[in-house]
Amino acid sequence: MSDRLQRADQVKNDFLANTSHELRNPLHGMINIAQSVLDNQTHTLDERNRSNMQLLITVGRRMSLLLNDLLDVTRLRERDIRLEKRSLKPQGVASGVLDMLRFMTDGKSLEMVISIPDHFPNVLADENRLVLIFFNLLHNAVKYTNAGTISIQADIRDGMAHIHVRDTGVGMDEETQQRIFQPYEQGTTHLTVIGDGLGLGLSISKQLIELHGGTLRVHSSSGSFPCSR
């Protein structure tokens, strides 16, 4: 039974890795087509369409990075991730992620706010991994918030940056909070309209933050948060 479970687990990891590679090829093709249109039709596109085309390219590139979530499952298990840390402005990274998510709210009445002051110190982090972390946390907030506010705040304590993602969503009960960072776990609600995903984002984000020397915690008011499937 142990051997069978190990083989099944390896098949699952191989499937995720192969799926990631298969999705990247058409996504990169779409990015290249959009870039070609932008380069060749610059003089015929008005400012708004140029801006939208550039945003499309940016979103595509960021989505390409997100496919690394699938590969990171195996890499994290085998401790095969190497961080390339450099000095970054967290508000700049958060702003780019929010620009992408604003086109993924499916018409929800949401206000997205970055409340990190310009003078906030830079953080030492791997930029691509920080993008993934911000996206996973903010995407999760958007999924479970029907209306209201999603905000990003930050403060410095004991020489560490503490970044807070807050939302006015449905909340989660204590039992859900205990398992929310486990792989393939996620809450379900009728408010979820962006796509349920694989339930990997929070687990991967927690491990990536720990690789950076930090911690990821959840605090939520008790509410009618349904059990995950």
PDB file of C-alpha atoms in Angstrom:
ATOM      1  CA  MET A   1       0.000   0.000   0.000  1.00  0.00           C
ATOM      2  CA  SER A   2       2.870   2.370   0.850  1.00  0.00           C
ATOM      3  CA  ASP A   3       4.520   1.736  -2.525  1.00  0.00           C
ATOM      4  CA  ARG A   4       1.231   2.308  -4.336  1.00  0.00           C
ATOM      5  CA  LEU A   5       0.670   5.602  -2.526  1.00  0.00           C
ATOM      6  CA  GLN A   6       4.191   6.774  -3.332  1.00  0.00           C
ATOM      7  CA  ARG A   7       3.738   5.912  -7.006  1.00  0.00           C
ATOM      8  CA  ALA A   8       0.376   7.710  -7.089  1.00  0.00           C
ATOM      9  CA  ASP A   9       1.947  10.744  -5.454  1.00  0.00           C
ATOM     10  CA  GLN A  10       4.718  10.786  -8.071  1.00  0.00           C
ATOM     11  CA  VAL A  11       2.163  10.472 -10.889  1.00  0.00           C
ATOM     12  CA  LYS A  12       0.309  13.455  -9.444  1.00  0.00           C
ATOM     13  CA  ASN A  13       3.500  15.539  -9.324  1.00  0.00           C
ATOM     14  CA  ASP A  14       4.406  14.541 -12.882  1.00  0.00           C
ATOM     15  CA  PHE A  15       0.914  15.490 -14.038  1.00  0.00           C
ATOM     16  CA  LEU A  16       1.164  18.941 -12.443  1.00  0.00           C
ATOM     17  CA  ALA A  17       4.591  19.576 -13.941  1.00  0.00           C
ATOM     18  CA  ASN A  18       3.496  18.433 -17.404  1.00  0.00           C
ATOM     19  CA  THR A  19       0.308  20.499 -17.207  1.00  0.00           C
ATOM     20  CA  SER A  20       2.343  23.571 -16.355  1.00  0.00           C
ATOM     21  CA  HIS A  21       4.565  23.066 -19.386  1.00  0.00           C
ATOM     22  CA  GLU A  22       1.586  22.435 -21.672  1.00  0.00           C
ATOM     23  CA  LEU A  23      -0.152  25.619 -20.551  1.00  0.00           C
ATOM     24  CA  ARG A  24       2.933  27.759 -20.958  1.00  0.00           C
ATOM     25  CA  ASN A  25       3.299  27.177 -24.680  1.00  0.00           C
ATOM     26  CA  PRO A  26      -0.074  28.642 -25.783  1.00  0.00           C
ATOM     27  CA  LEU A  27       0.218  31.400 -23.180  1.00  0.00           C
ATOM     28  CA  HIS A  28       3.617  32.436 -24.517  1.00  0.00           C
ATOM     29  CA  GLY A  29       2.186  32.365 -28.034  1.00  0.00           C
ATOM     30  CA  MET A  30      -0.580  34.760 -26.984  1.00  0.00           C
ATOM     31  CA  ILE A  31       1.967  37.063 -25.338  1.00  0.00           C
ATOM     32  CA  ASN A  32       4.128  37.090 -28.458  1.00  0.00           C
ATOM     33  CA  ILE A  33       1.147  37.876 -30.690  1.00  0.00           C
ATOM     34  CA  ALA A  34       0.092  40.753 -28.434  1.00  0.00           C
ATOM     35  CA  GLN A  35       3.652  42.093 -28.373  1.00  0.00           C
ATOM     36  CA  SER A  36       3.837  41.898 -32.158  1.00  0.00           C
ATOM     37  CA  VAL A  37       0.589  43.868 -32.529  1.00  0.00           C
ATOM     38  CA  LEU A  38       1.848  46.473 -30.079  1.00  0.00           C
ATOM     39  CA  ASP A  39       5.192  46.816 -31.863  1.00  0.00           C
ATOM     40  CA  ASN A  40       3.821  46.900 -35.417  1.00  0.00           C
ATOM     41  CA  GLN A  41       0.638  48.904 -34.830  1.00  0.00           C
ATOM     42  CA  THR A  42       1.928  51.481 -32.367  1.00  0.00           C
ATOM     43  CA  HIS A  43       1.110  54.407 -34.636  1.00  0.00           C
ATOM     44  CA  THR A  44      -2.401  53.185 -35.476  1.00  0.00           C
ATOM     45  CA  LEU A  45      -3.506  52.368 -31.906  1.00  0.00           C
ATOM     46  CA  ASP A  46      -4.834  55.155 -29.733  1.00  0.00           C
ATOM     47  CA  GLU A  47      -3.433  55.682 -26.252  1.00  0.00           C
ATOM     48  CA  ARG A  48      -6.149  53.663 -24.522  1.00  0.00           C
ATOM     49  CA  ASN A  49      -5.734  50.631 -26.760  1.00  0.00           C
ATOM     50  CA  ARG A  50      -1.943  50.782 -26.451  1.00  0.00           C
ATOM     51  CA  SER A  51      -2.340  50.830 -22.690  1.00  0.00           C
ATOM     52  CA  ASN A  52      -4.754  47.907 -22.759  1.00  0.00           C
ATOM     53  CA  MET A  53      -2.464  45.914 -25.028  1.00  0.00           C
ATOM     54  CA  GLN A  54       0.497  46.554 -22.748  1.00  0.00           C
ATOM     55  CA  LEU A  55      -1.579  45.476 -19.759  1.00  0.00           C
ATOM     56  CA  LEU A  56      -2.553  42.306 -21.621  1.00  0.00           C
ATOM     57  CA  ILE A  57       1.129  41.504 -22.134  1.00  0.00           C
ATOM     58  CA  THR A  58       1.913  42.238 -18.492  1.00  0.00           C
ATOM     59  CA  VAL A  59      -0.929  40.046 -17.277  1.00  0.00           C
ATOM     60  CA  GLY A  60       0.170  37.243 -19.599  1.00  0.00           C
ATOM     61  CA  ARG A  61       3.727  37.379 -18.303  1.00  0.00           C
ATOM     62  CA  ARG A  62       2.555  37.358 -14.706  1.00  0.00           C
ATOM     63  CA  MET A  63       0.225  34.452 -15.420  1.00  0.00           C
ATOM     64  CA  SER A  64       3.201  32.627 -16.883  1.00  0.00           C
ATOM     65  CA  LEU A  65       4.968  33.105 -13.572  1.00  0.00           C
ATOM     66  CA  LEU A  66       1.937  31.742 -11.756  1.00  0.00           C
ATOM     67  CA  LEU A  67       2.236  28.479 -13.646  1.00  0.00           C
ATOM     68  CA  ASN A  68       5.349  27.990 -11.561  1.00  0.00           C
ATOM     69  CA  ASP A  69       2.947  27.209  -8.713  1.00  0.00           C
ATOM     70  CA  LEU A  70       2.533  23.776 -10.239  1.00  0.00           C
ATOM     71  CA  LEU A  71       6.262  23.200 -10.489  1.00  0.00           C
ATOM     72  CA  ASP A  72       6.897  24.648  -7.039  1.00  0.00           C
ATOM     73  CA  VAL A  73       4.890  21.857  -5.419  1.00  0.00           C
ATOM     74  CA  THR A  74       7.619  19.401  -6.364  1.00  0.00           C
ATOM     75  CA  ARG A  75      10.500  21.832  -5.910  1.00  0.00           C
ATOM     76  CA  LEU A  76       9.412  22.743  -2.396  1.00  0.00           C
ATOM     77  CA  ARG A  77       9.030  19.110  -1.443  1.00  0.00           C
ATOM     78  CA  GLU A  78      12.523  18.339  -2.724  1.00  0.00           C
ATOM     79  CA  ARG A  79      13.906  21.596  -1.279  1.00  0.00           C
ATOM     80  CA  ASP A  80      15.103  22.518  -4.762  1.00  0.00           C
ATOM     81  CA  ILE A  81      14.153  26.223  -4.805  1.00  0.00           C
ATOM     82  CA  ARG A  82      16.865  28.868  -4.820  1.00  0.00           C
ATOM     83  CA  LEU A  83      15.794  32.393  -4.014  1.00  0.00           C
ATOM     84  CA  GLU A  84      17.331  35.316  -5.890  1.00  0.00           C
ATOM     85  CA  LYS A  85      16.874  38.069  -3.349  1.00  0.00           C
ATOM     86  CA  ARG A  86      17.274  41.773  -4.037  1.00  0.00           C
ATOM     87  CA  SER A  87      16.036  45.052  -2.607  1.00  0.00           C
ATOM     88  CA  LEU A  88      12.404  45.686  -3.637  1.00  0.00           C
ATOM     89  CA  LYS A  89       9.612  48.141  -2.937  1.00  0.00           C
ATOM     90  CA  PRO A  90       6.685  45.986  -1.758  1.00  0.00           C
ATOM     91  CA  GLN A  91       4.126  48.605  -2.765  1.00  0.00           C
ATOM     92  CA  GLY A  92       5.414  48.474  -6.349  1.00  0.00           C
ATOM     93  CA  VAL A  93       5.015  44.706  -6.525  1.00  0.00           C
ATOM     94  CA  ALA A  94       1.558  44.891  -4.924  1.00  0.00           C
ATOM     95  CA  SER A  95       0.452  47.596  -7.367  1.00  0.00           C
ATOM     96  CA  GLY A  96       1.356  45.445 -10.363  1.00  0.00           C
ATOM     97  CA  VAL A  97      -0.558  42.473  -8.977  1.00  0.00           C
ATOM     98  CA  LEU A  98      -3.633  44.593  -8.240  1.00  0.00           C
ATOM     99  CA  ASP A  99      -3.595  45.945 -11.807  1.00  0.00           C
ATOM    100  CA  MET A 100      -3.892  42.370 -13.007  1.00  0.00           C
ATOM    101  CA  LEU A 101      -6.602  41.381 -10.534  1.00  0.00           C
ATOM    102  CA  ARG A 102      -8.822  44.354 -11.396  1.00  0.00           C
ATOM    103  CA  PHE A 103      -9.586  42.579 -14.672  1.00  0.00           C
ATOM    104  CA  MET A 104     -10.483  39.361 -12.848  1.00  0.00           C
ATOM    105  CA  THR A 105     -13.214  40.510 -10.458  1.00  0.00           C
ATOM    106  CA  ASP A 106     -16.138  39.574 -12.735  1.00  0.00           C
ATOM    107  CA  GLY A 107     -17.967  42.813 -12.015  1.00  0.00           C
ATOM    108  CA  LYS A 108     -17.804  42.634  -8.226  1.00  0.00           C
ATOM    109  CA  SER A 109     -18.127  45.897  -6.336  1.00  0.00           C
ATOM    110  CA  LEU A 110     -14.644  45.942  -4.849  1.00  0.00           C
ATOM    111  CA  GLU A 111     -12.295  48.727  -3.838  1.00  0.00           C
ATOM    112  CA  MET A 112      -8.642  47.709  -3.841  1.00  0.00           C
ATOM    113  CA  VAL A 113      -6.381  49.904  -1.761  1.00  0.00           C
ATOM    114  CA  ILE A 114      -2.628  49.949  -1.140  1.00  0.00           C
ATOM    115  CA  SER A 115      -1.976  51.691   2.171  1.00  0.00           C
ATOM    116  CA  ILE A 116       1.806  51.319   2.204  1.00  0.00           C
ATOM    117  CA  PRO A 117       3.494  54.756   2.386  1.00  0.00           C
ATOM    118  CA  ASP A 118       6.089  55.740  -0.208  1.00  0.00           C
ATOM    119  CA  HIS A 119       8.770  56.012   2.472  1.00  0.00           C
ATOM    120  CA  PHE A 120       8.261  52.390   3.598  1.00  0.00           C
ATOM    121  CA  PRO A 121      11.667  50.628   3.527  1.00  0.00           C
ATOM    122  CA  ASN A 122      12.551  48.200   0.778  1.00  0.00           C
ATOM    123  CA  VAL A 123      12.367  44.487   1.515  1.00  0.00           C
ATOM    124  CA  LEU A 124      14.907  41.824   0.602  1.00  0.00           C
ATOM    125  CA  ALA A 125      13.059  39.251  -1.492  1.00  0.00           C
ATOM    126  CA  ASP A 126      12.959  37.208  -4.671  1.00  0.00           C
ATOM    127  CA  GLU A 127      10.801  39.365  -6.969  1.00  0.00           C
ATOM    128  CA  ASN A 128       9.155  36.534  -8.912  1.00  0.00           C
ATOM    129  CA  ARG A 129       8.315  34.696  -5.691  1.00  0.00           C
ATOM    130  CA  LEU A 130       7.000  37.886  -4.101  1.00  0.00           C
ATOM    131  CA  VAL A 131       4.704  38.391  -7.099  1.00  0.00           C
ATOM    132  CA  LEU A 132       3.391  34.841  -6.615  1.00  0.00           C
ATOM    133  CA  ILE A 133       2.825  35.416  -2.905  1.00  0.00           C
ATOM    134  CA  PHE A 134       0.963  38.680  -3.440  1.00  0.00           C
ATOM    135  CA  PHE A 135      -1.112  37.208  -6.250  1.00  0.00           C
ATOM    136  CA  ASN A 136      -2.107  34.125  -4.279  1.00  0.00           C
ATOM    137  CA  LEU A 137      -3.121  36.119  -1.202  1.00  0.00           C
ATOM    138  CA  LEU A 138      -4.952  38.856  -3.103  1.00  0.00           C
ATOM    139  CA  HIS A 139      -6.585  36.440  -5.522  1.00  0.00           C
ATOM    140  CA  ASN A 140      -7.887  34.493  -2.536  1.00  0.00           C
ATOM    141  CA  ALA A 141      -9.304  37.701  -1.055  1.00  0.00           C
ATOM    142  CA  VAL A 142     -11.034  38.574  -4.331  1.00  0.00           C
ATOM    143  CA  LYS A 143     -12.511  35.084  -4.636  1.00  0.00           C
ATOM    144  CA  TYR A 144     -14.264  35.273  -1.290  1.00  0.00           C
ATOM    145  CA  THR A 145     -15.209  38.947  -1.153  1.00  0.00           C
ATOM    146  CA  ASN A 146     -18.426  39.860  -2.925  1.00  0.00           C
ATOM    147  CA  ALA A 147     -18.333  43.576  -2.156  1.00  0.00           C
ATOM    148  CA  GLY A 148     -16.361  45.994  -0.027  1.00  0.00           C
ATOM    149  CA  THR A 149     -12.644  46.562   0.350  1.00  0.00           C
ATOM    150  CA  ILE A 150      -9.422  44.652  -0.094  1.00  0.00           C
ATOM    151  CA  SER A 151      -6.455  46.498   1.364  1.00  0.00           C
ATOM    152  CA  ILE A 152      -2.720  45.996   1.711  1.00  0.00           C
ATOM    153  CA  GLN A 153      -1.053  47.551   4.742  1.00  0.00           C
ATOM    154  CA  ALA A 154       2.417  47.262   6.227  1.00  0.00           C
ATOM    155  CA  ASP A 155       4.450  48.141   9.301  1.00  0.00           C
ATOM    156  CA  ILE A 156       7.912  47.447  10.672  1.00  0.00           C
ATOM    157  CA  ARG A 157       8.397  45.415  13.850  1.00  0.00           C
ATOM    158  CA  ASP A 158      11.664  44.038  15.204  1.00  0.00           C
ATOM    159  CA  GLY A 159      13.445  44.772  11.936  1.00  0.00           C
ATOM    160  CA  MET A 160      10.932  42.792   9.876  1.00  0.00           C
ATOM    161  CA  ALA A 161       8.295  44.005   7.425  1.00  0.00           C
ATOM    162  CA  HIS A 162       4.788  42.891   8.422  1.00  0.00           C
ATOM    163  CA  ILE A 163       2.458  43.013   5.413  1.00  0.00           C
ATOM    164  CA  HIS A 164      -1.277  42.622   5.942  1.00  0.00           C
ATOM    165  CA  VAL A 165      -3.876  41.700   3.329  1.00  0.00           C
ATOM    166  CA  ARG A 166      -7.322  42.547   4.700  1.00  0.00           C
ATOM    167  CA  ASP A 167     -10.718  41.992   3.102  1.00  0.00           C
ATOM    168  CA  THR A 168     -14.411  42.290   3.898  1.00  0.00           C
ATOM    169  CA  GLY A 169     -15.189  38.816   2.634  1.00  0.00           C
ATOM    170  CA  VAL A 170     -17.277  35.984   4.037  1.00  0.00           C
ATOM    171  CA  GLY A 171     -14.661  34.998   6.609  1.00  0.00           C
ATOM    172  CA  MET A 172     -13.851  31.478   7.738  1.00  0.00           C
ATOM    173  CA  ASP A 173     -14.523  29.372  10.765  1.00  0.00           C
ATOM    174  CA  GLU A 174     -11.884  28.032  13.144  1.00  0.00           C
ATOM    175  CA  GLU A 175     -11.784  24.596  11.558  1.00  0.00           C
ATOM    176  CA  THR A 176     -11.104  26.053   8.113  1.00  0.00           C
ATOM    177  CA  GLN A 177      -8.351  28.276   9.497  1.00  0.00           C
ATOM    178  CA  GLN A 178      -6.588  25.195  10.882  1.00  0.00           C
ATOM    179  CA  ARG A 179      -6.210  23.583   7.445  1.00  0.00           C
ATOM    180  CA  ILE A 180      -6.238  26.524   5.011  1.00  0.00           C
ATOM    181  CA  PHE A 181      -2.471  26.247   4.357  1.00  0.00           C
ATOM    182  CA  GLN A 182      -2.529  22.534   3.562  1.00  0.00           C
ATOM    183  CA  PRO A 183      -2.058  21.555  -0.112  1.00  0.00           C
ATOM    184  CA  TYR A 184      -5.247  21.063  -2.149  1.00  0.00           C
ATOM    185  CA  GLU A 185      -7.409  22.611   0.574  1.00  0.00           C
ATOM    186  CA  GLN A 186      -9.762  25.505  -0.120  1.00  0.00           C
ATOM    187  CA  GLY A 187     -13.040  26.928   1.025  1.00  0.00           C
ATOM    188  CA  THR A 188     -16.110  26.918  -1.143  1.00  0.00           C
ATOM    189  CA  THR A 189     -18.816  29.521  -1.382  1.00  0.00           C
ATOM    190  CA  HIS A 190     -21.372  30.764  -3.896  1.00  0.00           C
ATOM    191  CA  LEU A 191     -19.267  33.941  -4.078  1.00  0.00           C
ATOM    192  CA  THR A 192     -16.411  32.150  -5.803  1.00  0.00           C
ATOM    193  CA  VAL A 193     -16.581  33.315  -9.416  1.00  0.00           C
ATOM    194  CA  ILE A 194     -12.965  33.528 -10.576  1.00  0.00           C
ATOM    195  CA  GLY A 195     -12.317  29.800 -10.664  1.00  0.00           C
ATOM    196  CA  ASP A 196     -11.627  27.488  -7.782  1.00  0.00           C
ATOM    197  CA  GLY A 197      -8.089  26.556  -8.751  1.00  0.00           C
ATOM    198  CA  LEU A 198      -6.171  23.638  -7.276  1.00  0.00           C
ATOM    199  CA  GLY A 199      -5.990  24.788  -3.671  1.00  0.00           C
ATOM    200  CA  LEU A 200      -2.202  25.160  -3.867  1.00  0.00           C
ATOM    201  CA  GLY A 201      -1.735  28.930  -3.654  1.00  0.00           C
ATOM    202  CA  LEU A 202      -1.855  29.438   0.101  1.00  0.00           C
ATOM    203  CA  SER A 203       0.247  26.355   0.840  1.00  0.00           C
ATOM    204  CA  ILE A 204       2.927  27.456  -1.624  1.00  0.00           C
ATOM    205  CA  SER A 205       2.824  31.049  -0.367  1.00  0.00           C
ATOM    206  CA  LYS A 206       3.369  29.896   3.215  1.00  0.00           C
ATOM    207  CA  GLN A 207       6.384  27.818   2.256  1.00  0.00           C
ATOM    208  CA  LEU A 208       7.878  30.584   0.095  1.00  0.00           C
ATOM    209  CA  ILE A 209       7.470  33.112   2.904  1.00  0.00           C
ATOM    210  CA  GLU A 210       9.164  30.718   5.308  1.00  0.00           C
ATOM    211  CA  LEU A 211      12.052  30.341   2.847  1.00  0.00           C
ATOM    212  CA  HIS A 212      12.398  34.132   3.082  1.00  0.00           C
ATOM    213  CA  GLY A 213      12.624  33.845   6.871  1.00  0.00           C
ATOM    214  CA  GLY A 214       9.061  34.984   7.561  1.00  0.00           C
ATOM    215  CA  THR A 215       5.735  33.503   8.589  1.00  0.00           C
ATOM    216  CA  LEU A 216       2.209  33.517   7.144  1.00  0.00           C
ATOM    217  CA  ARG A 217      -0.780  33.660   9.492  1.00  0.00           C
ATOM    218  CA  VAL A 218      -4.520  33.992   9.107  1.00  0.00           C
ATOM    219  CA  HIS A 219      -6.977  35.852  11.335  1.00  0.00           C
ATOM    220  CA  SER A 220     -10.677  35.814  10.552  1.00  0.00           C
ATOM    221  CA  SER A 221     -13.976  36.478  12.239  1.00  0.00           C
ATOM    222  CA  SER A 222     -16.203  33.472  12.676  1.00  0.00           C
ATOM    223  CA  GLY A 223     -18.854  33.404   9.972  1.00  0.00           C
ATOM    224  CA  SER A 224     -20.816  31.191   7.656  1.00  0.00           C
ATOM    225  CA  PHE A 225     -17.780  29.933   5.786  1.00  0.00           C
ATOM    226  CA  PRO A 226     -18.671  26.550   4.229  1.00  0.00           C
ATOM    227  CA  CYS A 227     -16.438  23.528   4.547  1.00  0.00           C
ATOM    228  CA  SER A 228     -13.983  22.977   1.717  1.00  0.00           C
ATOM    229  CA  ARG A 229     -14.483  20.182  -0.721  1.00  0.00           C
TER     230      ARG A 229
END
